[in-house]
Short mmCIF file of C-alpha atoms in Angstrom, two decimals:
data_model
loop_
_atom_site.label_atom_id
_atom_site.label_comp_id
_atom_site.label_asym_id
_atom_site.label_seq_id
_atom_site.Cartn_x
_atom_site.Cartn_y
_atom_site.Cartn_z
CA UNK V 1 27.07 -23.86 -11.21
CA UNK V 2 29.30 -20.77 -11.38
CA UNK V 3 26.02 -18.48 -10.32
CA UNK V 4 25.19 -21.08 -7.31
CA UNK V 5 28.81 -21.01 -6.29
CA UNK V 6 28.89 -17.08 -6.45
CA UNK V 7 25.69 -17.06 -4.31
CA UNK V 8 27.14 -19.73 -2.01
CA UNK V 9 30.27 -17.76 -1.03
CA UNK V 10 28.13 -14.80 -0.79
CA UNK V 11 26.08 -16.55 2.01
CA UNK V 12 29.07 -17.92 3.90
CA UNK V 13 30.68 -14.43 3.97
CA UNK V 14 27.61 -12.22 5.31
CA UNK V 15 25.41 -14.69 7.43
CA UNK V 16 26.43 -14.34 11.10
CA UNK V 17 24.21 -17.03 12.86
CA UNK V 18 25.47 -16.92 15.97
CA UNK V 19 24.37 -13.25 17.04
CA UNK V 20 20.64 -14.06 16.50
CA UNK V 21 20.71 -16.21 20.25
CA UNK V 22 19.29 -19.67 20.56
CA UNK V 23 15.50 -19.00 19.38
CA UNK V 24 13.88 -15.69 19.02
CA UNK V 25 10.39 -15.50 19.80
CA UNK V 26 8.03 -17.44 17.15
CA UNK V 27 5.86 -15.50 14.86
CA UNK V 28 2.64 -17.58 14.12
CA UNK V 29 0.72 -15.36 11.72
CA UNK V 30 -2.91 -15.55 12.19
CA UNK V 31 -2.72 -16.34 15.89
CA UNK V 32 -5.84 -14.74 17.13
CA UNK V 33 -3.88 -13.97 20.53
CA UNK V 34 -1.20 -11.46 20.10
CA UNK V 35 1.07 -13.12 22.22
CA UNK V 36 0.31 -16.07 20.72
CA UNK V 37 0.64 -14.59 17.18
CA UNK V 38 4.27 -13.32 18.95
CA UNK V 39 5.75 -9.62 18.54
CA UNK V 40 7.31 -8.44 15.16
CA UNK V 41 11.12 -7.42 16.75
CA UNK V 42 13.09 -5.61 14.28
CA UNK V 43 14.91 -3.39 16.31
CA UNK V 44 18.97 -3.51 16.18
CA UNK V 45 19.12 -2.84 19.39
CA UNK V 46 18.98 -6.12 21.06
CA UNK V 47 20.31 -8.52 17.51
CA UNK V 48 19.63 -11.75 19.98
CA UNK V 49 16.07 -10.84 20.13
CA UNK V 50 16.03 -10.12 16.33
CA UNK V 51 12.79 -12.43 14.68
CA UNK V 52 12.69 -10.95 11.56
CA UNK V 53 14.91 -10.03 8.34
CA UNK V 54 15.18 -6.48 7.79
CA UNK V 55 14.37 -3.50 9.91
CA UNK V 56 11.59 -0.45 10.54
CA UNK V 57 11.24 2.28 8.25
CA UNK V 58 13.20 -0.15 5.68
CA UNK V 59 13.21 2.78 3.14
CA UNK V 60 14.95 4.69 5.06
CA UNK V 61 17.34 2.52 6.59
CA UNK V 62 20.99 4.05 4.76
CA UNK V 63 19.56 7.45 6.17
CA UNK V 64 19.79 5.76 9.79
CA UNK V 65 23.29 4.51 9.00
CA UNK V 66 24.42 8.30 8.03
CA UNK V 67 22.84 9.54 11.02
CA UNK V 68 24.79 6.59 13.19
CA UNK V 69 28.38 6.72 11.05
CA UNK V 70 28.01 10.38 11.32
CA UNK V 71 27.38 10.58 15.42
CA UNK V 72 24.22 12.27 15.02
CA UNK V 73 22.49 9.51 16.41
CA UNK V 74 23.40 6.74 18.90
CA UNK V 75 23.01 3.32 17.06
CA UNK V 76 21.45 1.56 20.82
CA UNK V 77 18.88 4.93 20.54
CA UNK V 78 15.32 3.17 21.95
CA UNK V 79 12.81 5.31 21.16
CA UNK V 80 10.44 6.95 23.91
CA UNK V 81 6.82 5.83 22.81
CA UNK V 82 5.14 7.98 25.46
CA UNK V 83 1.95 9.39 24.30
CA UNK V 84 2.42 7.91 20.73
CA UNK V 85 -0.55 5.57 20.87
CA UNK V 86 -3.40 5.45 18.10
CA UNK V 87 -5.88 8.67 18.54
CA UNK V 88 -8.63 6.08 16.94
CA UNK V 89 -9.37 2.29 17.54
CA UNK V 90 -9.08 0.01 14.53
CA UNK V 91 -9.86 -3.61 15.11
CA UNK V 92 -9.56 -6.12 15.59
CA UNK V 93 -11.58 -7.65 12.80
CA UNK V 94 -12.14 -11.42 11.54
CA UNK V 95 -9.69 -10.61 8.93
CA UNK V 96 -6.86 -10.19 11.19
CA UNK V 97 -6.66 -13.74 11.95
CA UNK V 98 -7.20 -15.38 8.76
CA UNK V 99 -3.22 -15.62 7.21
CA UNK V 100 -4.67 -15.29 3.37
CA UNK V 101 -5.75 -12.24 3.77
CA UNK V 102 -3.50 -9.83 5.18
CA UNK V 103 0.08 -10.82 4.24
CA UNK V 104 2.17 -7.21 3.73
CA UNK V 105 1.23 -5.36 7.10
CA UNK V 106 1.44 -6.95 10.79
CA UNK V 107 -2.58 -6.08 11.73
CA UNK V 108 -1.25 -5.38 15.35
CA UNK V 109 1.57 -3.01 14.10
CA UNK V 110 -0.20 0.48 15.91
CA UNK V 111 -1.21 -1.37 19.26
CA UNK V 112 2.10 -3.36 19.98
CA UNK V 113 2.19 -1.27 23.56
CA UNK V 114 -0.80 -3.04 24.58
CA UNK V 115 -0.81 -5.96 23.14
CA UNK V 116 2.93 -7.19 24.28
CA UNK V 117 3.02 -4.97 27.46
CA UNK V 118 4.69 -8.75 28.97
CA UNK V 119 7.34 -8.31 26.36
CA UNK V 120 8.65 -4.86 26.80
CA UNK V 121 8.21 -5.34 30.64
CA UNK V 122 10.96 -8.39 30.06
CA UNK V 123 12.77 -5.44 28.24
CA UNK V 124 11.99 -6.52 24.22
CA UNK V 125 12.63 -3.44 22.40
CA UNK V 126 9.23 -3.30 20.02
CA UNK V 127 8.82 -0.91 17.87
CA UNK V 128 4.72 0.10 16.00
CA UNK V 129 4.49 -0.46 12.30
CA UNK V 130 1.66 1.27 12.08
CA UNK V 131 0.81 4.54 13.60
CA UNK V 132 -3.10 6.56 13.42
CA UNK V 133 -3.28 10.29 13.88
CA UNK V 134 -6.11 12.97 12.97
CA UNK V 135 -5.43 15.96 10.98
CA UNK V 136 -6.70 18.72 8.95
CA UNK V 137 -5.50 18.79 4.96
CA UNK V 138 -6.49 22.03 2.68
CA UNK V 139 -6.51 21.42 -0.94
CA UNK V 140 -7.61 24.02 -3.29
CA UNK V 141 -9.78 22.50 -5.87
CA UNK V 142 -12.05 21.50 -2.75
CA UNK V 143 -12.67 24.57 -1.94
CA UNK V 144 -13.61 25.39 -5.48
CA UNK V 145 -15.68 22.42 -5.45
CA UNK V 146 -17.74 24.29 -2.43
CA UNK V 147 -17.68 27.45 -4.70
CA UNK V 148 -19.24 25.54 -7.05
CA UNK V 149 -21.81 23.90 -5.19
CA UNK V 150 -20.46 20.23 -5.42
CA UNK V 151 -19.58 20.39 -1.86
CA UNK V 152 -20.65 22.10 1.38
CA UNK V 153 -19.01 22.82 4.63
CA UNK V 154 -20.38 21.39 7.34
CA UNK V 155 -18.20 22.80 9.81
CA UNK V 156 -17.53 19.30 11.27
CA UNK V 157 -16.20 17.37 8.68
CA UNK V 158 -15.18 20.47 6.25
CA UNK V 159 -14.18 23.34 7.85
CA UNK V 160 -15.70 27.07 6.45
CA UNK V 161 -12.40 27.84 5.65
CA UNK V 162 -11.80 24.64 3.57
CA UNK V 163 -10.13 21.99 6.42
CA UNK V 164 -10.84 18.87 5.56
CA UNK V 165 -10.80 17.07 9.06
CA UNK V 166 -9.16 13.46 8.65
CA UNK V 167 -7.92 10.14 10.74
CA UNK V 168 -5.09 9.23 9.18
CA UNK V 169 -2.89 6.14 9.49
CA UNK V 170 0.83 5.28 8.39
CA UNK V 171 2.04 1.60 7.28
CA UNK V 172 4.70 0.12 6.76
CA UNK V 173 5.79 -3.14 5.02
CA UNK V 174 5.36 -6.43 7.36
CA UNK V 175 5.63 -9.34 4.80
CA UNK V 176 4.59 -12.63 5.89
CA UNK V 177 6.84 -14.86 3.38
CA UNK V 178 4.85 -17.80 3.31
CA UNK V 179 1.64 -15.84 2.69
CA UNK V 180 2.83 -13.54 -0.31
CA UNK V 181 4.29 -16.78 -1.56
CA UNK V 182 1.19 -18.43 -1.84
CA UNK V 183 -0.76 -15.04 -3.17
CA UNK V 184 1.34 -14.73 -5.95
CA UNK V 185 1.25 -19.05 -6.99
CA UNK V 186 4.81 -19.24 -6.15
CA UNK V 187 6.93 -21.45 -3.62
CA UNK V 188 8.09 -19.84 -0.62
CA UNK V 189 12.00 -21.11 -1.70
CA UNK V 190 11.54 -19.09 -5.60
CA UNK V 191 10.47 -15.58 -3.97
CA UNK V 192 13.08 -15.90 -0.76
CA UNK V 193 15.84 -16.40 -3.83
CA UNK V 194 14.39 -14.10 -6.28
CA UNK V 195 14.62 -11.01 -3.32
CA UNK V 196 17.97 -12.09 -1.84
CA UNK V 197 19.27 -11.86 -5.91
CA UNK V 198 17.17 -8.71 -6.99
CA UNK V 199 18.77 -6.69 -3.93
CA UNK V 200 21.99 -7.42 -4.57
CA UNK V 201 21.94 -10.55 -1.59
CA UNK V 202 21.36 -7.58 0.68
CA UNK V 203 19.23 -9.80 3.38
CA UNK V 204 20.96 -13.20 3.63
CA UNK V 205 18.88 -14.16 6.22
CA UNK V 206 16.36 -14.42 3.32
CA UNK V 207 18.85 -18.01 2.30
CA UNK V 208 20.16 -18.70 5.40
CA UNK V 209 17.55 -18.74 7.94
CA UNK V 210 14.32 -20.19 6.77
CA UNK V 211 13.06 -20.01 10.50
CA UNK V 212 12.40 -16.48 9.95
CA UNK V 213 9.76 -16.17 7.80
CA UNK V 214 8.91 -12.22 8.44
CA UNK V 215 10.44 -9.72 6.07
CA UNK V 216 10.36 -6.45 6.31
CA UNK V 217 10.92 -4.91 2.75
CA UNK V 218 13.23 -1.96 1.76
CA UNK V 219 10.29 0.18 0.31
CA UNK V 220 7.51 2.76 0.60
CA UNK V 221 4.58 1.88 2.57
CA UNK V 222 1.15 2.99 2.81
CA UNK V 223 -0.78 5.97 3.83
CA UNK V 224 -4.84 5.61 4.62
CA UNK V 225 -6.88 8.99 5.29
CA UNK V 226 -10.53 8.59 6.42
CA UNK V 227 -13.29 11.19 6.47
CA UNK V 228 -15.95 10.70 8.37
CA UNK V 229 -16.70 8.66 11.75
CA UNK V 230 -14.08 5.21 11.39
CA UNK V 231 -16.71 3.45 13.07
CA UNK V 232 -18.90 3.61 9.88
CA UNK V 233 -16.50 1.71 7.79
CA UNK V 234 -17.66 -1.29 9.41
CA UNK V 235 -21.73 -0.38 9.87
CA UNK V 236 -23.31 -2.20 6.69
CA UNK V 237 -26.21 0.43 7.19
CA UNK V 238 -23.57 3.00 6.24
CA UNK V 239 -21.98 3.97 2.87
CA UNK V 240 -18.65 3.36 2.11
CA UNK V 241 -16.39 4.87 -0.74
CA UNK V 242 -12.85 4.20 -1.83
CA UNK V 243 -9.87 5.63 -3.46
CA UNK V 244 -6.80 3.24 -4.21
CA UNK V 245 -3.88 5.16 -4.94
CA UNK V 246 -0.57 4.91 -5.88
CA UNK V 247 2.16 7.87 -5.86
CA UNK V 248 2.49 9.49 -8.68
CA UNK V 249 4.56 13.06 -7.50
CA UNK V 250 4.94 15.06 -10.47
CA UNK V 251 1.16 14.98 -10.89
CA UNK V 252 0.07 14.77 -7.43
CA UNK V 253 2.51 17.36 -6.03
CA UNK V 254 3.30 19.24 -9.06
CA UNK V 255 0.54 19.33 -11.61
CA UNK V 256 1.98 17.80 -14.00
CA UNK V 257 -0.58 17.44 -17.07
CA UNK V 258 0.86 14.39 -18.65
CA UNK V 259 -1.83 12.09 -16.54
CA UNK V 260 -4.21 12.21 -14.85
CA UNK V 261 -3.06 11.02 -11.49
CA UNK V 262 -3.91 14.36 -9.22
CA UNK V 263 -7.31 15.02 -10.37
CA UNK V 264 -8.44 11.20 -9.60
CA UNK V 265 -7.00 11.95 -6.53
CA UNK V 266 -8.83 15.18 -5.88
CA UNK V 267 -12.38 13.21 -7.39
CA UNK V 268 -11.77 10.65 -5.41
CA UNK V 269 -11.47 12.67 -1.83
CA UNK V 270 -14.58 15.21 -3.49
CA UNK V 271 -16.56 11.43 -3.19
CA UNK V 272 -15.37 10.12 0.09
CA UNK V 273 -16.64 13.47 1.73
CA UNK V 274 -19.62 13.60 0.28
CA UNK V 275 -20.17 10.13 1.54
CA UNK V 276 -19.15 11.08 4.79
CA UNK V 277 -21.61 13.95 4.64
CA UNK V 278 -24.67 11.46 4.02
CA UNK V 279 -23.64 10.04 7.20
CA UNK V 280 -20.82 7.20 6.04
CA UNK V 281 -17.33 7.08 5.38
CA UNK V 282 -15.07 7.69 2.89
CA UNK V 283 -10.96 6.32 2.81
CA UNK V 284 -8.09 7.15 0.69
CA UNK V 285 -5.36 4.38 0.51
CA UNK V 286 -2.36 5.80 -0.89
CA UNK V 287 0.53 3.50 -1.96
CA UNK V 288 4.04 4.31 -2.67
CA UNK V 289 4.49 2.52 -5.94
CA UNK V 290 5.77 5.78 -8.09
CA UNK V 291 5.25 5.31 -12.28
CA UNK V 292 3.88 2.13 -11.30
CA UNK V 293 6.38 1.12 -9.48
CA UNK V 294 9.44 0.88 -12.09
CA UNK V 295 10.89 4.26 -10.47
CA UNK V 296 10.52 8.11 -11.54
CA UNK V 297 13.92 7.53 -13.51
CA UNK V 298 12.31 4.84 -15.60
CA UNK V 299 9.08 6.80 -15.90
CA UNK V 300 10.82 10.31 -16.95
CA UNK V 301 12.76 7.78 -19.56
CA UNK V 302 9.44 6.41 -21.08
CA UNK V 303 8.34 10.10 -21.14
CA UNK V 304 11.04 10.84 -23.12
CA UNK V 305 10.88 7.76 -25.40
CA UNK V 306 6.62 8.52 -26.12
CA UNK V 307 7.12 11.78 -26.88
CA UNK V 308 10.13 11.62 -29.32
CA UNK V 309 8.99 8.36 -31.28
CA UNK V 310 7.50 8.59 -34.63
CA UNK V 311 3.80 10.02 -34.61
CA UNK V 312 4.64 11.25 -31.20
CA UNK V 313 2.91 9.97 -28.33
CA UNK V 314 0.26 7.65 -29.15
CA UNK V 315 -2.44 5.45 -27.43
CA UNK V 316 -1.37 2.45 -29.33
CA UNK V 317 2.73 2.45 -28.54
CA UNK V 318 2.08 3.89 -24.79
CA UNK V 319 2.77 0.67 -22.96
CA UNK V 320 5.37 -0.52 -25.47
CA UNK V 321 7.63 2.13 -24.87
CA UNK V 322 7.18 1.05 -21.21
CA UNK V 323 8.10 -2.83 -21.77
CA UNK V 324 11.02 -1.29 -24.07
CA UNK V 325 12.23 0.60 -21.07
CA UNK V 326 11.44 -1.19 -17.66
CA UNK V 327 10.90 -5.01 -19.37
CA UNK V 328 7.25 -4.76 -18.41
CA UNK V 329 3.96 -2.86 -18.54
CA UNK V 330 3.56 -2.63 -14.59
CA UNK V 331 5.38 -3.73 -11.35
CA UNK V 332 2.29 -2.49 -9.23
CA UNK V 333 1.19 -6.08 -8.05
CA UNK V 334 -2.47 -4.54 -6.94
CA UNK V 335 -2.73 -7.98 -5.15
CA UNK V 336 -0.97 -6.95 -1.96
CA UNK V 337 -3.31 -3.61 -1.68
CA UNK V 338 -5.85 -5.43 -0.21
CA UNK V 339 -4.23 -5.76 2.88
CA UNK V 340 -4.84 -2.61 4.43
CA UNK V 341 -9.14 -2.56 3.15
CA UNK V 342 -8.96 -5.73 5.10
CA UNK V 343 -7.03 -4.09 8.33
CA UNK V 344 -9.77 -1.76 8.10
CA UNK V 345 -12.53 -4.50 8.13
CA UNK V 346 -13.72 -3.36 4.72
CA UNK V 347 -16.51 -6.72 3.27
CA UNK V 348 -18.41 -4.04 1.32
CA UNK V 349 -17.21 -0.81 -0.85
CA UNK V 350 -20.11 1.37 -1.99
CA UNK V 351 -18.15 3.21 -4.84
CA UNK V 352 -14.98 2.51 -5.59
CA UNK V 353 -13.51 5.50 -7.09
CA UNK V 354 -11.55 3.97 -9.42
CA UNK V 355 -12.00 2.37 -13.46
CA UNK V 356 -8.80 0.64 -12.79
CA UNK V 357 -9.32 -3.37 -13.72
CA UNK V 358 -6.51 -4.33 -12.35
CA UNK V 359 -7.36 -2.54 -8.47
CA UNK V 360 -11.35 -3.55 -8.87
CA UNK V 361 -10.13 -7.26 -9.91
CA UNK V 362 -7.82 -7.51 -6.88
CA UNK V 363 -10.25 -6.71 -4.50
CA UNK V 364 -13.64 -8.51 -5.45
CA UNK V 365 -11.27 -11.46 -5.67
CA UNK V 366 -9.94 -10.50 -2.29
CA UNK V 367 -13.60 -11.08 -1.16
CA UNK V 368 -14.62 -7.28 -0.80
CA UNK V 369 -18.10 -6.20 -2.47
CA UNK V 370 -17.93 -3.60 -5.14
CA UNK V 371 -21.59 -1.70 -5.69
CA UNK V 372 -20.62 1.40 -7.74
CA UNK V 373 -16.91 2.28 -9.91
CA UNK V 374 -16.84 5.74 -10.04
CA UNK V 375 -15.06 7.12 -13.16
CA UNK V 376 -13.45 10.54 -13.65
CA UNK V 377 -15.90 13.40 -15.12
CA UNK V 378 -14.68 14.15 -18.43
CA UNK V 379 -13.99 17.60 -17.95
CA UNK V 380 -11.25 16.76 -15.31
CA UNK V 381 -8.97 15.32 -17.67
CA UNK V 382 -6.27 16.90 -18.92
CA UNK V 383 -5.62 17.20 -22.70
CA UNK V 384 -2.36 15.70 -22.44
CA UNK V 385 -3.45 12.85 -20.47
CA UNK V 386 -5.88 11.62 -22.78
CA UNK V 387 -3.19 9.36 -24.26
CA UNK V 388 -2.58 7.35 -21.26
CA UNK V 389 -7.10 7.09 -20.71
CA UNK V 390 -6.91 5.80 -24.30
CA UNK V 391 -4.67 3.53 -23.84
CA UNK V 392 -5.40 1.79 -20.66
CA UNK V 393 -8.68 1.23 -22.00
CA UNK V 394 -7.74 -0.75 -25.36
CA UNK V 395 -4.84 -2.57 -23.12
CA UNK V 396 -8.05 -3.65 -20.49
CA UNK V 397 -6.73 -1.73 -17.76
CA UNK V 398 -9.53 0.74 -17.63
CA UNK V 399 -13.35 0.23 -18.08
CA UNK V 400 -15.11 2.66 -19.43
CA UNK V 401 -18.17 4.55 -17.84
CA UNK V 402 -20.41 3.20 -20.78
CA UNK V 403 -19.48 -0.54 -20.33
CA UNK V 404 -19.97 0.08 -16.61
CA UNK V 405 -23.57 1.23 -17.15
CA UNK V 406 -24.60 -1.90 -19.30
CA UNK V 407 -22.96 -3.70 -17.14
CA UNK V 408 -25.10 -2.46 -14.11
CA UNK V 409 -28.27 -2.25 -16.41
CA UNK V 410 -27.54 -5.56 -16.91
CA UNK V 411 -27.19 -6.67 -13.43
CA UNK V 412 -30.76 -4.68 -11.95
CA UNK V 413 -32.38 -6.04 -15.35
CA UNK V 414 -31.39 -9.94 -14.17
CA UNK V 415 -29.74 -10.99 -17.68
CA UNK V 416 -26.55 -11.26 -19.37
CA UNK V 417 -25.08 -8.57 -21.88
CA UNK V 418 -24.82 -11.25 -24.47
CA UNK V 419 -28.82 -11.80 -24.22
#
């Protein structure tokens, strides 16, 4: 009772009803008509108009409040969306409109101009969630990979001086409450109580005003690249390939040795342009979840605690130090990932560049094909990052290449590896 109370007086002291107007417009997620489906308005420029908890850019949302308290930037600010519009067409596809599968990203987020043009003509201040771009990325090891043969420049989709030529697309976080309650086998009333108390009652709209069942989450979002022609992600006569993922910035930026996060990476976008090359596609989807989503802090921490424990660092203790730490193994929740493969319209990955169980599980359950895992060669793992391989393969996490090839032998041969 003295925890309900607390909560209670918390609610009555930061819910302000009255501001949101009589009824905002309706969200009705899976709507096949976007102005049936209704706009996501999270703008704090008109609150009355407000339909959502939370606001854009989320993450980023105490940087906008220096910027205001400061008077570097007018808190009514409406931001001038001229010539901002998607440089490629995505979509719609079948799995826009069907609410189980896409339930962390509003599928209309980059083409709100077009799709509500009523709405901001009556003045609605929407804002994109999504926005697609192209761009050219350089990365070193591909052009050793062309030294060596692996690769070749093409002068279309790699450049002879190493460009790699990409559409690229950034995300953020549209939660459909309802939805991520039901993906995860929870009530909608546990999560809505279990984010209003693990942020520190920061949305108490999340208690208060069950109407609004749209959140848009304090955190990172996602960011897709795609080589090769976007309209051959949805060509079944086309190859597809796939790299999922998630941040990992000391390896990724830095180099750090201790995993073997930036040389997946690097594999994985050596695959998707060779795919590209033989006339498909190839897509990167990379999540901010950083050291698995418990926080660099917590991951430096664990670092710490491997290294200095008796034996050193060891296969067999690597995720225990982790529970010791965080309270658990992983906070990635690959189950929302499959959002954005099915904004894309992916049914069918040719090689998924990954040996992850846990990213290859959430998918083929999502209903997405997987032909081919790719694994990492050998050679591109570093020494000190043959701990953490090791151990994500006794903990189940990671399949090896071997069990993959029986596995496929298996399949072609029509039996079972028991027989």
């Amino acid at each position: 009772m003295p925890k309900q109370n607390s909560i209670y007086r918390h609610i009555v002291l930061t819910s302000h009803p009255s501001r949101f107007g009589p009824k905002p417009i309706p969200i009705k997620w899976g709507e096949v008509d976007p102005m049936q489906r209704g706009p996501v308005v999270a703008t704090l420029t008109q609150q009355a108009r407000r339909n959502v908890i939370g606001t854009h850019s989320g993450s980023y949302a105490v940087y906008r409040a220096l910027a205001v308290a400061s008077g570097a930037l007018q808190s009514d600010h409406r931001a001038d969306l001229t010539n901002t519009s998607p440089v490629e067409h995505i979509g719609p596809h079948p799995s826009w409109f069907n609410p189980d599968k896409i339930v962390s990203l509003d599928p209309f987020g980059a083409n709100v101009g077009d799709a509500f043009a009523s709405y901001y003509e009556q003045g609605y201040d929407i804002r994109p969630t999504i926005a697609i771009t192209k761009a050219h990325i350089n990365i070193p090891e591909l052009q050793e990979a062309v030294v060596n043969g692996r690769l070749q420049a093409d002068g279309k989709i790699m450049k002879s001086n190493g460009d790699l030529v990409v559409t690229k697309a950034a995300i953020e976080p549209v939660w459909y409450l309802p939805g991520i309650a039901k993906r995860f086998h929870i009530s909608e009333g546990e999560l809505r109580r279990a984010l209003f108390e693990q942020t520190g009652g920061m949305f108490p709209e999340l208690v208060t005003r069950s109407d609004l069942e749209v959140f848009l989450p304090p955190i990172g979002g996602v960011t897709v690249y795609i080589v090769g022609d976007v309209a051959a992600i949805n060509d079944p006569s086309k190859p597809l390939s796939v790299r999922v993922h998630d941040e990992c910035n000391g390896s990724d930026v830095f180099g750090s040795d201790i995993c073997t996060c930036r040389p997946y990476l690097v594999h994985g976008i050596e695959v998707c342009i060779q795919t590209a090359q033989e006339g498909g596609a190839g897509i990167i989807v990379y999540c901010r979840k950083e050291g698995r989503a418990l926080g660099e802090v917590t991951k430096f921490l664990v670092y710490n605690a491997r290294k200095r424990q008796e034996g050193g660092d060891r296969a067999d203790a690597y995720f225990s130090r982790t529970e010791c730490v965080a309270g658990v193994q992983d906070m990635r929740f690959q189950e929302l990932m499959t959002d954005v493969l099915h904004w894309l319209g992916v049914t069918r990955i040719d090689r998924l560049v990954s040996m992850s169980n846990m990213k290859y599980d959430a998918i083929t359950q999502s209903g997405i094909e997987v032909v081919e895992r790719v694994p990492i060669p050998e050679e591109l793992i570093p020494q000190d990052a043959r701990v953490e391989i090791e151990a994500k393969k006794a903990a189940g996490y990671y399949t090896t290449s071997e069990v993959l090839d029986a596995d496929t032998l298996a399949s072609v041969q029509g039996r079972s590896l028991e027989s």
